[in-house]
Amino acid sequence: FGEQVKAQRIEELKTHVQKKVNCVNRKIKLGITKIANIYRDPHILAQFIAQLLLNRISFRKAMQKGIELVEQADTKGVQIQTAGRIDGKEIARVEWIREGRVPLQTIRAKIDYCSYPVVTIWGVFGIKIWIFLNND
């Protein structure tokens, strides 16, 4: 029963993408892969933190929660930076938090990066995330 629902949702997604791309007469090959550790990807983590900020959770709690999730995903370090009118204050500022190692000056280091803007009721926030995976 579950496989039928998944197949049906994949077909709905495929037709939706075909309509958006405006190529209904062509076939689109859509491959779906499951990500093992989703919070090793900085884009997914940024979307999660953005959702917390949109729900009016404190930016410090949101960044701490993001760091906890990344640490569970077995990484060597993470740095999260938020910028904008934090907590609705009049003046914009930048706050960042780091856990573990994030060697930005080392060229060999395998670091994933994401910059993600979020439109809140206070204005536009910027979220930047660096995730240090390994230096192999």
Coordinates of N, CA and C in Angstrom, one line a residue:
F1 N 0.8 -1.2 0.0 CA 0.0 0.0 0.0 C 0.9 1.3 0.0
G2 N 1.9 1.3 0.8 CA 2.8 2.4 0.9 C 3.6 2.7 -0.4
E3 N 3.9 1.6 -1.1 CA 4.7 1.8 -2.4 C 3.8 2.4 -3.5
Q4 N 2.5 2.1 -3.4 CA 1.5 2.7 -4.4 C 1.4 4.2 -4.2
V5 N 1.3 4.6 -2.9 CA 1.2 6.0 -2.6 C 2.5 6.7 -3.0
K6 N 3.6 6.1 -2.8 CA 4.9 6.8 -3.2 C 5.0 6.9 -4.7
A7 N 4.6 5.9 -5.4 CA 4.6 5.9 -6.9 C 3.7 6.9 -7.4
Q8 N 2.5 7.0 -6.8 CA 1.5 8.0 -7.2 C 2.0 9.5 -7.0
R9 N 2.7 9.7 -5.8 CA 3.2 11.0 -5.5 C 4.4 11.4 -6.5
I10 N 5.1 10.4 -6.9 CA 6.2 10.6 -7.8 C 5.6 11.0 -9.2
E11 N 4.6 10.3 -9.6 CA 3.9 10.7 -10.9 C 3.3 12.1 -10.8
E12 N 2.7 12.5 -9.7 CA 2.2 13.8 -9.5 C 3.3 14.8 -9.6
L13 N 4.4 14.5 -9.0 CA 5.6 15.4 -9.0 C 6.1 15.6 -10.4
K14 N 6.1 14.5 -11.2 CA 6.6 14.5 -12.5 C 5.7 15.3 -13.4
T15 N 4.4 15.2 -13.3 CA 3.5 16.0 -14.1 C 3.6 17.5 -13.7
H16 N 3.8 17.7 -12.4 CA 3.9 19.1 -12.0 C 5.2 19.8 -12.5
V17 N 6.3 19.0 -12.6 CA 7.5 19.5 -13.1 C 7.4 19.8 -14.6
Q18 N 6.7 18.8 -15.3 CA 6.5 19.0 -16.7 C 5.7 20.3 -17.0
K19 N 4.7 20.5 -16.2 CA 3.9 21.7 -16.4 C 4.7 23.0 -16.2
K20 N 5.5 23.0 -15.1 CA 6.3 24.1 -14.8 C 7.4 24.4 -15.8
V21 N 8.0 23.3 -16.4 CA 9.1 23.5 -17.4 C 8.4 23.8 -18.7
N22 N 7.2 23.5 -18.9 CA 6.4 23.7 -20.1 C 6.9 22.8 -21.2
C23 N 7.1 21.5 -20.9 CA 7.4 20.5 -22.0 C 6.6 19.3 -21.8
V24 N 5.3 19.5 -22.0 CA 4.3 18.4 -21.7 C 4.5 17.3 -22.8
N25 N 4.9 17.7 -24.0 CA 5.0 16.7 -25.0 C 6.3 15.8 -25.0
R26 N 7.2 16.2 -24.1 CA 8.4 15.4 -23.9 C 8.4 14.6 -22.6
K27 N 9.2 13.6 -22.5 CA 9.3 12.8 -21.3 C 10.4 13.3 -20.4
I28 N 10.1 13.4 -19.2 CA 11.1 13.8 -18.2 C 11.5 12.6 -17.4
K29 N 12.8 12.4 -17.3 CA 13.3 11.3 -16.5 C 13.6 11.9 -15.1
L30 N 13.0 11.4 -14.1 CA 13.1 12.0 -12.7 C 13.6 10.9 -11.8
G31 N 14.8 11.2 -11.3 CA 15.4 10.2 -10.4 C 15.4 10.7 -8.9
I32 N 14.9 9.9 -8.0 CA 14.8 10.3 -6.6 C 15.8 9.4 -5.8
T33 N 16.6 10.1 -5.0 CA 17.6 9.3 -4.2 C 17.3 9.8 -2.7
K34 N 17.5 8.9 -1.8 CA 17.3 9.2 -0.4 C 18.7 9.6 0.1
I35 N 18.7 10.7 0.9 CA 19.9 11.2 1.5 C 20.1 10.5 2.9
A36 N 21.3 9.9 3.1 CA 21.5 9.2 4.4 C 21.4 10.1 5.6
N37 N 22.4 11.1 5.6 CA 22.4 12.1 6.7 C 22.0 13.4 6.1
I38 N 20.7 13.8 6.3 CA 20.2 15.0 5.7 C 20.8 16.3 6.3
Y39 N 21.2 16.3 7.5 CA 21.7 17.5 8.1 C 23.2 17.7 7.8
R40 N 23.8 16.8 7.0 CA 25.2 17.1 6.5 C 25.1 18.0 5.3
D41 N 23.9 18.3 4.8 CA 23.8 19.2 3.6 C 23.4 20.5 4.2
P42 N 24.2 21.6 3.9 CA 24.0 22.9 4.4 C 22.7 23.5 3.9
H43 N 22.2 23.2 2.7 CA 21.0 23.8 2.2 C 19.8 23.3 3.0
I44 N 19.7 22.0 3.3 CA 18.6 21.5 4.1 C 18.7 22.1 5.5
L45 N 19.8 22.2 6.1 CA 20.0 22.8 7.4 C 19.6 24.3 7.4
A46 N 19.9 25.0 6.4 CA 19.5 26.4 6.3 C 18.0 26.6 6.1
Q47 N 17.4 25.7 5.4 CA 15.9 25.7 5.3 C 15.3 25.4 6.6
F48 N 15.9 24.5 7.4 CA 15.3 24.2 8.7 C 15.4 25.4 9.7
I49 N 16.6 26.0 9.7 CA 16.8 27.2 10.5 C 15.9 28.3 10.1
A50 N 15.7 28.5 8.8 CA 14.8 29.5 8.3 C 13.4 29.3 8.7
Q51 N 13.0 28.0 8.7 CA 11.6 27.7 9.2 C 11.4 28.0 10.7
L52 N 12.5 27.8 11.5 CA 12.4 28.1 12.9 C 12.3 29.6 13.1
L53 N 13.1 30.4 12.3 CA 13.1 31.8 12.4 C 11.7 32.4 11.9
L54 N 11.1 31.8 10.9 CA 9.8 32.2 10.5 C 8.7 31.9 11.6
N55 N 8.9 30.9 12.4 CA 8.0 30.6 13.5 C 8.3 31.4 14.7
R56 N 9.2 32.4 14.6 CA 9.5 33.4 15.6 C 10.2 32.8 16.8
I57 N 11.0 31.8 16.5 CA 11.9 31.2 17.6 C 13.1 32.1 17.6
S58 N 13.7 32.2 18.8 CA 14.9 33.0 19.0 C 16.0 32.5 18.1
F59 N 16.8 33.5 17.6 CA 17.8 33.1 16.6 C 18.9 32.3 17.3
R60 N 19.2 32.5 18.6 CA 20.2 31.7 19.3 C 19.7 30.3 19.4
K61 N 18.5 30.1 19.8 CA 17.9 28.7 19.9 C 17.9 28.0 18.6
A62 N 17.6 28.7 17.5 CA 17.6 28.1 16.2 C 19.0 27.7 15.8
M63 N 20.0 28.6 16.0 CA 21.3 28.2 15.6 C 21.8 27.0 16.5
Q64 N 21.5 27.0 17.8 CA 21.9 25.9 18.7 C 21.3 24.6 18.2
K65 N 20.0 24.6 17.8 CA 19.3 23.4 17.3 C 20.0 22.9 16.0
G66 N 20.4 23.8 15.2 CA 21.0 23.5 13.9 C 22.4 22.8 14.2
I67 N 23.1 23.3 15.2 CA 24.4 22.8 15.5 C 24.2 21.4 16.1
E68 N 23.2 21.2 17.0 CA 23.0 19.8 17.5 C 22.7 18.8 16.4
L69 N 21.9 19.2 15.4 CA 21.5 18.3 14.3 C 22.8 18.0 13.5
V70 N 23.6 18.9 13.3 CA 24.8 18.7 12.5 C 25.8 17.8 13.2
E71 N 25.9 18.0 14.6 CA 26.8 17.1 15.3 C 26.3 15.7 15.3
Q72 N 25.0 15.4 15.3 CA 24.5 14.1 15.2 C 24.8 13.4 13.9
A73 N 25.0 14.3 12.9 CA 25.3 13.7 11.5 C 26.8 13.4 11.3
D74 N 27.6 13.4 12.4 CA 29.0 12.9 12.3 C 29.8 13.8 11.4
T75 N 29.9 15.1 11.8 CA 30.8 16.0 11.1 C 31.9 16.5 12.0
K76 N 32.9 17.1 11.5 CA 34.0 17.6 12.3 C 33.8 19.0 12.8
G77 N 33.0 19.8 12.2 CA 32.7 21.1 12.7 C 31.7 21.8 11.8
V78 N 31.1 22.8 12.4 CA 30.1 23.6 11.8 C 30.1 25.0 12.3
Q79 N 29.8 26.0 11.4 CA 29.7 27.4 11.7 C 28.5 27.9 11.1
I80 N 27.6 28.6 11.9 CA 26.4 29.1 11.4 C 26.4 30.6 11.7
Q81 N 26.0 31.4 10.7 CA 26.0 32.9 10.9 C 24.6 33.4 10.4
T82 N 24.0 34.3 11.2 CA 22.8 34.9 10.8 C 23.0 36.4 10.9
A83 N 22.5 37.1 9.9 CA 22.6 38.6 9.8 C 21.3 39.2 9.5
G84 N 21.1 40.4 10.0 CA 19.9 41.1 9.7 C 19.3 41.8 11.0
R85 N 18.1 42.1 11.0 CA 17.4 42.8 12.1 C 17.1 41.7 13.1
I86 N 18.1 41.2 13.8 CA 17.9 40.1 14.7 C 17.0 40.5 15.9
D87 N 16.0 39.6 16.2 CA 15.0 39.8 17.2 C 14.2 41.1 17.0
G88 N 14.1 41.6 15.8 CA 13.3 42.8 15.5 C 13.9 44.1 15.9
K89 N 15.2 44.1 16.3 CA 15.9 45.4 16.7 C 16.0 46.3 15.5
E90 N 16.1 47.6 15.8 CA 16.2 48.6 14.8 C 17.5 48.5 13.9
I91 N 18.6 48.1 14.6 CA 19.8 48.1 13.8 C 20.2 46.6 13.5
A92 N 20.6 46.4 12.3 CA 21.0 45.1 11.8 C 22.4 44.7 12.4
R93 N 22.5 43.5 12.7 CA 23.8 43.0 13.2 C 24.1 41.6 12.7
V94 N 25.3 41.1 13.0 CA 25.7 39.7 12.5 C 26.0 39.0 13.8
E95 N 25.5 37.8 13.9 CA 25.8 36.9 15.0 C 26.2 35.5 14.4
W96 N 27.2 34.9 15.0 CA 27.7 33.6 14.5 C 28.0 32.7 15.7
I97 N 28.0 31.4 15.4 CA 28.3 30.4 16.4 C 29.1 29.3 15.7
R98 N 30.1 28.8 16.4 CA 30.9 27.7 15.8 C 31.0 26.6 16.8
E99 N 31.0 25.4 16.3 CA 31.3 24.2 17.1 C 32.2 23.3 16.3
G100 N 33.3 22.9 16.9 CA 34.3 22.0 16.3 C 35.2 22.8 15.4
R101 N 35.9 22.2 14.5 CA 36.8 22.9 13.6 C 36.2 23.3 12.3
V102 N 36.5 24.5 11.8 CA 36.1 24.9 10.5 C 37.3 25.7 9.9
P103 N 38.2 24.9 9.3 CA 39.4 25.6 8.8 C 39.2 26.2 7.4
L104 N 38.7 27.4 7.3 CA 38.4 28.1 6.1 C 39.6 28.4 5.3
Q105 N 40.8 28.5 5.9 CA 42.0 28.9 5.2 C 42.7 27.7 4.5
T106 N 42.3 26.5 4.9 CA 42.9 25.3 4.4 C 42.2 24.9 3.1
I107 N 43.0 24.8 2.0 CA 42.4 24.6 0.7 C 41.9 23.1 0.6
R108 N 42.7 22.2 1.2 CA 42.3 20.8 1.0 C 41.1 20.4 1.8
A109 N 40.7 21.2 2.8 CA 39.5 20.9 3.7 C 38.3 20.8 2.8
K110 N 37.5 19.7 3.1 CA 36.2 19.5 2.5 C 35.1 20.2 3.3
I111 N 34.8 21.4 2.8 CA 33.8 22.2 3.5 C 32.6 22.5 2.6
D112 N 31.4 22.2 3.0 CA 30.2 22.6 2.3 C 29.7 23.9 2.8
Y113 N 29.2 24.8 1.9 CA 28.8 26.1 2.3 C 27.5 26.4 1.7
C114 N 26.7 27.2 2.4 CA 25.4 27.6 1.9 C 25.1 29.0 2.4
S115 N 24.6 29.8 1.5 CA 24.1 31.2 1.8 C 22.6 31.2 1.5
Y116 N 21.7 31.5 2.5 CA 20.3 31.4 2.3 C 19.6 32.6 2.8
P117 N 18.9 33.4 2.0 CA 18.1 34.5 2.5 C 16.7 34.1 3.0
V118 N 16.2 34.8 4.0 CA 14.9 34.5 4.6 C 14.2 35.8 4.8
V119 N 12.9 35.9 4.2 CA 12.1 37.0 4.4 C 11.2 36.8 5.6
T120 N 11.4 37.6 6.7 CA 10.6 37.5 7.9 C 9.8 38.8 8.1
I121 N 9.0 38.8 9.2 CA 8.2 40.0 9.4 C 9.1 41.2 9.8
W122 N 10.3 41.0 10.2 CA 11.2 42.1 10.6 C 12.1 42.5 9.4
G123 N 12.1 41.8 8.3 CA 13.0 42.1 7.2 C 13.7 40.8 6.7
V124 N 14.7 41.0 5.9 CA 15.4 39.9 5.3 C 16.6 39.5 6.2
F125 N 16.6 38.2 6.5 CA 17.7 37.6 7.3 C 18.6 36.9 6.3
G126 N 19.9 36.9 6.6 CA 20.8 36.0 5.8 C 21.4 35.0 6.7
I127 N 21.3 33.7 6.2 CA 21.9 32.6 7.0 C 23.0 32.0 6.1
K128 N 24.2 31.9 6.8 CA 25.3 31.3 6.1 C 25.8 30.1 7.0
I129 N 26.1 29.0 6.3 CA 26.4 27.8 7.0 C 27.7 27.2 6.3
W130 N 28.6 26.8 7.2 CA 29.8 26.1 6.7 C 29.9 24.8 7.5
I131 N 30.0 23.7 6.8 CA 30.1 22.4 7.4 C 31.4 21.7 7.0
F132 N 32.2 21.4 8.0 CA 33.5 20.8 7.8 C 33.3 19.3 7.9
L133 N 33.5 18.6 6.7 CA 33.2 17.1 6.7 C 34.5 16.4 7.1
N134 N 35.6 16.5 6.3 CA 36.9 15.9 6.6 C 37.9 16.6 5.8
N135 N 39.2 16.3 6.1 CA 40.2 16.9 5.2 C 41.0 15.8 4.5
D136 N 40.3 14.8 4.0 CA 41.0 13.8 3.2 C 41.3 14.3 1.8

